[in-house]
Coordinates of C-alpha atoms in Angstrom, one line a residue:
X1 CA 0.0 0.0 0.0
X2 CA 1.2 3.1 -1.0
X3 CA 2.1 5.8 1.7
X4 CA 0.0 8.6 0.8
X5 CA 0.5 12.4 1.9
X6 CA -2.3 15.5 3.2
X7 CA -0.7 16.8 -0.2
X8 CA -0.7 13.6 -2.6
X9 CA -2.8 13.1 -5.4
X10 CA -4.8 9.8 -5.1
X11 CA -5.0 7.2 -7.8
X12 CA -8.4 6.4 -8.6
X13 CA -10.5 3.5 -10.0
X14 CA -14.2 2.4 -10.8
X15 CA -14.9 -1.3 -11.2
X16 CA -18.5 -1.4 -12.7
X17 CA -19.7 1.1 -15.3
X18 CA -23.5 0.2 -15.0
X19 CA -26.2 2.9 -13.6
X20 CA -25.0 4.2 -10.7
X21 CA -20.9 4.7 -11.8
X22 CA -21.5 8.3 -13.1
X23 CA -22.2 9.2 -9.8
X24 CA -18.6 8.7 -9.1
X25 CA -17.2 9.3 -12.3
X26 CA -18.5 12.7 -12.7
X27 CA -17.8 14.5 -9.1
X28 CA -14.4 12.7 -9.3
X29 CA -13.7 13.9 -12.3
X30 CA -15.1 17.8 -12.2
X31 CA -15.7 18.3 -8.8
X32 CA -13.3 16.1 -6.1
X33 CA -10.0 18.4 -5.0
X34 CA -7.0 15.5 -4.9
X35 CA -8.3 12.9 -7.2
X36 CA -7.0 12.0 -10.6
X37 CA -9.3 9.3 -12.5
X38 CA -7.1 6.2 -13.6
X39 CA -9.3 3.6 -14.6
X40 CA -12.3 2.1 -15.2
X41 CA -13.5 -2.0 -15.6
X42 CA -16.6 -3.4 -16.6
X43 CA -17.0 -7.1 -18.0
X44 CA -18.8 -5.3 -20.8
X45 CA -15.6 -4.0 -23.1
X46 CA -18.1 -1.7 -25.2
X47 CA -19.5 -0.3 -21.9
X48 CA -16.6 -0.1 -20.7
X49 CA -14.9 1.6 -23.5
X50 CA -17.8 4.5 -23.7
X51 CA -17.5 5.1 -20.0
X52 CA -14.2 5.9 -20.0
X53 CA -14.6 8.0 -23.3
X54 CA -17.3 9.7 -21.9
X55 CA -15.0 10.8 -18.7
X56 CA -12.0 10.9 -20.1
X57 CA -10.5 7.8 -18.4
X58 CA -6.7 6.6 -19.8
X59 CA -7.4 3.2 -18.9
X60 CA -9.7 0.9 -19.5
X61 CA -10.0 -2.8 -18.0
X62 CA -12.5 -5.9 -18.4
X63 CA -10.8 -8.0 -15.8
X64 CA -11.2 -6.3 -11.8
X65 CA -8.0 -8.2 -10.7
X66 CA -5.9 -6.4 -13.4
X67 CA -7.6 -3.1 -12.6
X68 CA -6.9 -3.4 -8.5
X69 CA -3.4 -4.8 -9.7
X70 CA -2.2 -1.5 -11.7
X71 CA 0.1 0.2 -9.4
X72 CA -1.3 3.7 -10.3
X73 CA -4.4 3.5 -8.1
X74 CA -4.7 3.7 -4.7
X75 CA -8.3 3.7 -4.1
X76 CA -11.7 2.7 -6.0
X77 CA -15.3 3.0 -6.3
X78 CA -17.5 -0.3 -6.1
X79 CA -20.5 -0.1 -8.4
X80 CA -21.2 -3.6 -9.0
X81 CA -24.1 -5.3 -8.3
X82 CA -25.0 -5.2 -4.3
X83 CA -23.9 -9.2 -3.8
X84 CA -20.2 -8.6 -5.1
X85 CA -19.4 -6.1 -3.1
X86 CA -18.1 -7.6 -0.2
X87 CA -15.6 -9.8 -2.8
X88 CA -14.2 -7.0 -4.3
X89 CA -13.6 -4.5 -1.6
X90 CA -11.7 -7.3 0.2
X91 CA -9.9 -8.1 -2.8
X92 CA -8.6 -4.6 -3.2
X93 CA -7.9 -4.0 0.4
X94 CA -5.8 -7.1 0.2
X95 CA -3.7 -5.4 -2.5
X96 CA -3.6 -2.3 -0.5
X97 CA -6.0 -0.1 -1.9
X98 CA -9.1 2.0 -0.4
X99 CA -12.6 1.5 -1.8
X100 CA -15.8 3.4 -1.5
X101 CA -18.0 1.0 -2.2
X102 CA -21.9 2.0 -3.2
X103 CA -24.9 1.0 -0.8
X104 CA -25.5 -1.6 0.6
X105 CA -22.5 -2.8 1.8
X106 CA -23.2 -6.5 0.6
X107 CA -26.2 -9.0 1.2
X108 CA -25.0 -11.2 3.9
X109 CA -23.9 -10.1 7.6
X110 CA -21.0 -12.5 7.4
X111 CA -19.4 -11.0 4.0
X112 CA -20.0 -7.5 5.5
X113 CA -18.4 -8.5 9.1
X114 CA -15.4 -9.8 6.8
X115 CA -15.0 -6.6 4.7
X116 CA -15.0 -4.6 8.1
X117 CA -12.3 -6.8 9.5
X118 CA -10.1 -7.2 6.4
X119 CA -10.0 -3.6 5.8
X120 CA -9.1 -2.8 9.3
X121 CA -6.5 -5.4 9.6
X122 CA -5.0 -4.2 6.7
X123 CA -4.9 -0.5 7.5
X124 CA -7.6 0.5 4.1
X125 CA -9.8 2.9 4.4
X126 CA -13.5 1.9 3.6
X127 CA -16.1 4.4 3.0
X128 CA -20.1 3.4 2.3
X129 CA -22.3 5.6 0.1
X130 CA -25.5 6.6 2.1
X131 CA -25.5 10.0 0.8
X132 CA -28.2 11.3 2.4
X133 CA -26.4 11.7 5.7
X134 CA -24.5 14.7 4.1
X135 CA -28.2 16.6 3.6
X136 CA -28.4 19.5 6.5
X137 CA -32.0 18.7 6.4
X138 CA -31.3 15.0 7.7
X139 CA -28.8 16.2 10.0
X140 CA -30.8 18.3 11.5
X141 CA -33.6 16.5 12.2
X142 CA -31.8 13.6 13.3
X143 CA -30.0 16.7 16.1
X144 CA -33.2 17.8 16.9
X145 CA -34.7 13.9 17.5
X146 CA -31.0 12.8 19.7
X147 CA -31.3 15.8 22.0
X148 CA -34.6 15.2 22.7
X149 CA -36.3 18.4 21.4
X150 CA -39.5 16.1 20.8
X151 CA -39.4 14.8 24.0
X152 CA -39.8 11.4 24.7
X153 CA -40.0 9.7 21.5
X154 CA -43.2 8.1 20.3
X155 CA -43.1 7.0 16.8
X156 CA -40.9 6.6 13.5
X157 CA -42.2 6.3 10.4
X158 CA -41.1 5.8 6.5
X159 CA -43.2 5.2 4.1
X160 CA -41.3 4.3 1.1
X161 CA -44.0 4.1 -1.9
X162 CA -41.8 3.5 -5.2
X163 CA -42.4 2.1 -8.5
X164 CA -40.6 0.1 -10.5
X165 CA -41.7 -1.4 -14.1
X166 CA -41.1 -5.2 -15.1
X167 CA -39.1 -3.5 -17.3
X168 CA -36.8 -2.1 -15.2
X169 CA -35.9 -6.0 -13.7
X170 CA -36.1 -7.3 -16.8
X171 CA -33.1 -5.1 -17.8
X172 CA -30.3 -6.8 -15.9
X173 CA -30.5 -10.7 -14.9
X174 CA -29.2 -9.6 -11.2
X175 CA -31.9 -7.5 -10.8
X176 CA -34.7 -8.6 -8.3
X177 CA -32.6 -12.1 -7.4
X178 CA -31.8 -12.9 -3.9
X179 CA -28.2 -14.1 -5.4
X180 CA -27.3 -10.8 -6.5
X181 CA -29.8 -8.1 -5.4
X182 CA -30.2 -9.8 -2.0
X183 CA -33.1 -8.5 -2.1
X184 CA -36.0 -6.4 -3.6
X185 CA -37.6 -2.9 -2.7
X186 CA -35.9 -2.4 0.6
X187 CA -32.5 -4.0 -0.3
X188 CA -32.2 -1.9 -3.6
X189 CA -34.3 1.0 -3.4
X190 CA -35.2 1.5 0.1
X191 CA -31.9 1.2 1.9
X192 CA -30.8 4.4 1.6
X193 CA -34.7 5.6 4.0
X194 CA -34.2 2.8 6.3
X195 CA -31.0 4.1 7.1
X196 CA -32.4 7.5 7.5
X197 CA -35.0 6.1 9.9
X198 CA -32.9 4.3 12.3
X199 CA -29.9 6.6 12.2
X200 CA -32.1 9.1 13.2
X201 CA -34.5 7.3 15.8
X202 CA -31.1 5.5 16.9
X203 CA -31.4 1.9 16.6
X204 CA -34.0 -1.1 15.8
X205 CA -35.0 -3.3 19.2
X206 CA -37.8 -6.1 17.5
X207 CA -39.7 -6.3 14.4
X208 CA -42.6 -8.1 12.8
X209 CA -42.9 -7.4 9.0
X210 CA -44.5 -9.3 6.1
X211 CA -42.4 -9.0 2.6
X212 CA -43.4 -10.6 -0.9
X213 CA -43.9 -10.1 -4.5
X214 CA -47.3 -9.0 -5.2
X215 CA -47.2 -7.4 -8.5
X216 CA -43.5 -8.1 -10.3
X217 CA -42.4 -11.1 -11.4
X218 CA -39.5 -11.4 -9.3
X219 CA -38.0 -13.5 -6.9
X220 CA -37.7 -11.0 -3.9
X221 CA -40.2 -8.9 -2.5
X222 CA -41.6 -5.6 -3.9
X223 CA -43.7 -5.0 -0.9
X224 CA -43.5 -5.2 2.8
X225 CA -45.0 -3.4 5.7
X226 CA -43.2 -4.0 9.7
X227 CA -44.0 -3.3 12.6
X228 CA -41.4 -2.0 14.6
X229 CA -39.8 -1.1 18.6
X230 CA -37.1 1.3 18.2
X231 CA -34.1 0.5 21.2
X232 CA -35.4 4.3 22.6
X233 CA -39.2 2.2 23.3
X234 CA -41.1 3.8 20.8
X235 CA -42.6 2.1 18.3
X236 CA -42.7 2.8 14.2
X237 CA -43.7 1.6 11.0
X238 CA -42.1 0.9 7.7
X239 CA -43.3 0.6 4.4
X240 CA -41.7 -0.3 1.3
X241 CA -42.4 -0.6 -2.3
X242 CA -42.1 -0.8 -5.4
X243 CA -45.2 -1.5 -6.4
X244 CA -47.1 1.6 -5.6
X245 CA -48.8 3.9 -8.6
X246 CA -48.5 7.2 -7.7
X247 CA -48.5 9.0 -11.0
X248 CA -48.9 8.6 -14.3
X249 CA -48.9 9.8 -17.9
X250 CA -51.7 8.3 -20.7
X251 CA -53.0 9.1 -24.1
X252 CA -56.5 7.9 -25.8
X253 CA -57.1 6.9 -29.1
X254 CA -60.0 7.2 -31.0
X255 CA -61.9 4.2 -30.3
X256 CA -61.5 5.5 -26.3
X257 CA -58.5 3.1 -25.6
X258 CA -56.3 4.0 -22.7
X259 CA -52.4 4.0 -23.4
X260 CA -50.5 4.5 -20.6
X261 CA -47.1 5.7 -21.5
X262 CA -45.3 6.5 -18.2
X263 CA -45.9 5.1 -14.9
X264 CA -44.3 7.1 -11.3
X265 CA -43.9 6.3 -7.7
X266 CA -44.6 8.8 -5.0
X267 CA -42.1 10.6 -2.4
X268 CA -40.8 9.1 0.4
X269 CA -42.2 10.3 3.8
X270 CA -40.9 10.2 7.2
X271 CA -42.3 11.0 10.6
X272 CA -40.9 11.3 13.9
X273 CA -43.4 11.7 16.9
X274 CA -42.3 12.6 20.5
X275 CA -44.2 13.8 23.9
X276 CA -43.6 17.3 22.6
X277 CA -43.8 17.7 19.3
X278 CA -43.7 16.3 15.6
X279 CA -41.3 16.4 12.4
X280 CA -42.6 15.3 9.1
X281 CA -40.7 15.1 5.6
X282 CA -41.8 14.2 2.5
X283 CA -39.7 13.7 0.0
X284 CA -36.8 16.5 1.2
X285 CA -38.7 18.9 2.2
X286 CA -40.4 19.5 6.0
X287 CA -44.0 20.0 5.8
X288 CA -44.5 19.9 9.5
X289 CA -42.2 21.0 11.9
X290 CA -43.8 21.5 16.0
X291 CA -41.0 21.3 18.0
X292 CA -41.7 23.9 21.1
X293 CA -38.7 26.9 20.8
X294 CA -37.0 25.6 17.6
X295 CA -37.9 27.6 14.6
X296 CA -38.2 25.8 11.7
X297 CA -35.0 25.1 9.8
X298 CA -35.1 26.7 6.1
X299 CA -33.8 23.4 4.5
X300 CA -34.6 21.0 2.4
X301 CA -32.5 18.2 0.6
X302 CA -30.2 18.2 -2.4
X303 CA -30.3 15.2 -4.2
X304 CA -33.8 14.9 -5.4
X305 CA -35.9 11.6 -5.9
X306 CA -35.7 8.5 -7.0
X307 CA -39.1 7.1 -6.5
X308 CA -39.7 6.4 -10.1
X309 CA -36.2 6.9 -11.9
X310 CA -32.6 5.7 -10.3
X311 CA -31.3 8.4 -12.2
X312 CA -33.3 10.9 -11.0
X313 CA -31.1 11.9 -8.1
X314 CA -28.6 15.1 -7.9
X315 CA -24.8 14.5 -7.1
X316 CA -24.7 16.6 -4.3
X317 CA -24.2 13.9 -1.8
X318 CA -21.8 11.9 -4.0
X319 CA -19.2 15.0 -4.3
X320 CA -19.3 15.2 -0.4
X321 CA -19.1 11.8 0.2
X322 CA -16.3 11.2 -2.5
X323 CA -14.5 14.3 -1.1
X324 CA -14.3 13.1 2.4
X325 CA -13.6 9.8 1.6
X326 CA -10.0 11.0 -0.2
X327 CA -9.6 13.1 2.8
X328 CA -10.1 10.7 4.9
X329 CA -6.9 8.5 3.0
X330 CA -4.9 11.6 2.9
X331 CA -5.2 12.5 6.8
X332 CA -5.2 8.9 7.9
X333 CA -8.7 8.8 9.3
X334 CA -12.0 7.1 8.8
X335 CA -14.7 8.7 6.4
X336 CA -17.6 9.6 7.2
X337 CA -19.9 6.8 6.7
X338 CA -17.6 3.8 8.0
X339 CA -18.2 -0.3 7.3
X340 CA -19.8 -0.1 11.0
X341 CA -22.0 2.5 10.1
X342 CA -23.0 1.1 6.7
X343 CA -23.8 -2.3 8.4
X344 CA -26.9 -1.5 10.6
X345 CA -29.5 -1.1 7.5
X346 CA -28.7 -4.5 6.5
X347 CA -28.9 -5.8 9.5
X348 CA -32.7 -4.4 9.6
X349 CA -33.6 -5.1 5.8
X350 CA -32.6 -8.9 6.6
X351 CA -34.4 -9.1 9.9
X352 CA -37.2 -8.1 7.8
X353 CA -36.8 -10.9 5.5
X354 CA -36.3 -13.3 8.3
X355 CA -39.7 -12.1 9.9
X356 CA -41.6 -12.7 6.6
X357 CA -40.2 -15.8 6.2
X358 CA -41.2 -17.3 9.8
X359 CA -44.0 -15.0 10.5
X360 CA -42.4 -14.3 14.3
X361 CA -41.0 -11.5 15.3
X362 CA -37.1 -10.8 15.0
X363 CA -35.1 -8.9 17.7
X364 CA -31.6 -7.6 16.8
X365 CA -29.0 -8.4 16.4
X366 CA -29.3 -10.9 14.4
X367 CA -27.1 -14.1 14.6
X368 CA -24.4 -14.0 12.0
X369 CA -22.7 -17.3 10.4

């Protein structure tokens, strides 16, 4: 591993150039201070040869192992699909390179207690996308909630009311698999709110939830509603789908036929509910804020929504994400969102699972191995 300086330019590489890669590509590229783009890999040569055209990238690989091998990177970006993660961010810390690898961390507790503990053995620095932590808005809600502004806390809330087309699995045989997806509309889509909810409410105790597919053909859910007890004693409920209809867009021919041309989701919406007083969000934006001698905060969030569209969202949280992260291997610190804090929406998602499959309640933590 490469000693590297407050000063020192990092080597940089993507490994996957699917949906979510311009998300790094592009703030690394025009907005990240200290990072110069090396390479870029994707099993795909034609995909991977337009990515890197399209950012400028030198290098282009098919093979990972020769990507993490090239001696001019020192860190990477993970954008493969959510069940290789784990694999390839131990793989490159074990040739001494950092990786930021893209939510969620992997599928399984055990691969994701392995990538914690390889990367700490070995001195690498690994960062988790939940970009949503970077909003002002989230953070201060979530202040507001940990010093008790609202009291005693009641309920948490997220309703996460997405859509998704057969289309849109259809497009990629990993999509909507337990193998690779590891899950459906809270493993993929609804990570990101579940985080939200229990970094904010600070921690799941029990849950009862039901999960299946009720309208895609897919092999993991695209529906689930739980019951929850937050560690803090108050209680909550989470919804989340992909399944929900919450807009769309249709023409009419002559004989009175309906054509529906686009189908949307809705905004998330969150609620937090204490003794003495109330925060709602939907989407980013507070539409109900009673908490007794706090004004209400003129914020909302940055990265817009991706109830409908995965590339609907804004790279806002991405650049200060990325930019912390090379920090973070220039001053010899962890990033902002660590392994350990990148671990406990998996750890809820896959309690979830475990209740629908056994209809019993789960408390955490769940038994790994």
């Amino acid at each position: 591993m490469r000693t590297i300086g407050p000063n020192d330019t990092v080597g940089y590489g993507i490994i996957g150039c699917g949906v979510i890669a311009p998300w790094h590509a592009g703030p690394l590229k025009e907005h990240v201070q200290g990072a110069r783009l090396v390479a870029c890999c994707d099993e795909v040569p034609e995909k991977a040869r337009q990515f890197a055209e399209k950012f400028g990238i030198p290098k282009v690989y098919t093979r990972m192992d020769e990507l993490i091998a090239d001696p001019e990177i020192d860190a990477v970006s993970v954008c493969l699909p959510s069940g290789m993660h784990a694999d390839t961010v131990i793989q490159a810390s074990n040739a001494g390179k950092h990786a930021m690898t893209e939510k969620p961390m992997d599928i399984t507790l055990l691969k994701i207690d392995e990538m914690i503990r390889v990367t700490r053995q070995n001195g690498t620095r690994l960062g988790v996308i939940f970009q949503r932590r970077t909003s002002p808005l989230w953070q201060k809600v979530r202040e507001t909630v940990q010093s008790r502004k609202l009291g005693k806390m009641v309920l948490g809330d997220a309703y996460l009311k997405y859509y998704r087309s057969q289309e849109y699995y259809d497009s990629g045989a990993w999509r909507g698999t337990w193998a690779l997806d590891g899950g459906g509309a809270l493993m993929n889509q609804g990570v990101h709110l579940v985080d939200i909810l229990q970094w904010v409410m600070g921690g799941v105790d029990t849950l009862f939830s039901f999960a299946d597919h009720l309208a895609r053909d897919i092999e993991v859910e695209d529906t689930t509603v739980s019951a929850i007890r937050f560690k803090n004693g108050a209680f909550g409920t989470l919804e989340g789908t992909t399944s929900v209809i919450g807009s769309a867009e249709w023409e009419t021919d002559v004989d009175g036929n309906v054509n529906v041309t686009k189908w949307g989701g809705m905004d998330h919406r969150l609620e937090f509910h204490g003794d003495r007083g109330t925060i709602m969000v939907d989407g980013e934006k507070i539409v109900k804020w009673v908490v007794p001698g706090v004004p209400e905060p003129d914020l909302t969030g940055g990265d817009g929504s991706a109830a409908s569209d995965p590339r609907a969202i804004g790279m806002r949280g991405h650049i200060i994400q990325l930019q912390d992260f090379l920090d973070a291997i220039r001053e010899g610190r962890d990033p902002m969102v660590t392994g350990e804090d990148g671990r406990p929406a998996v750890e809820i998602i896959l309690s979830i699972y475990q209740s629908a499959r056994t209809g019993q309640p789960v408390r955490l933590p769940l038994t790994v191995g």
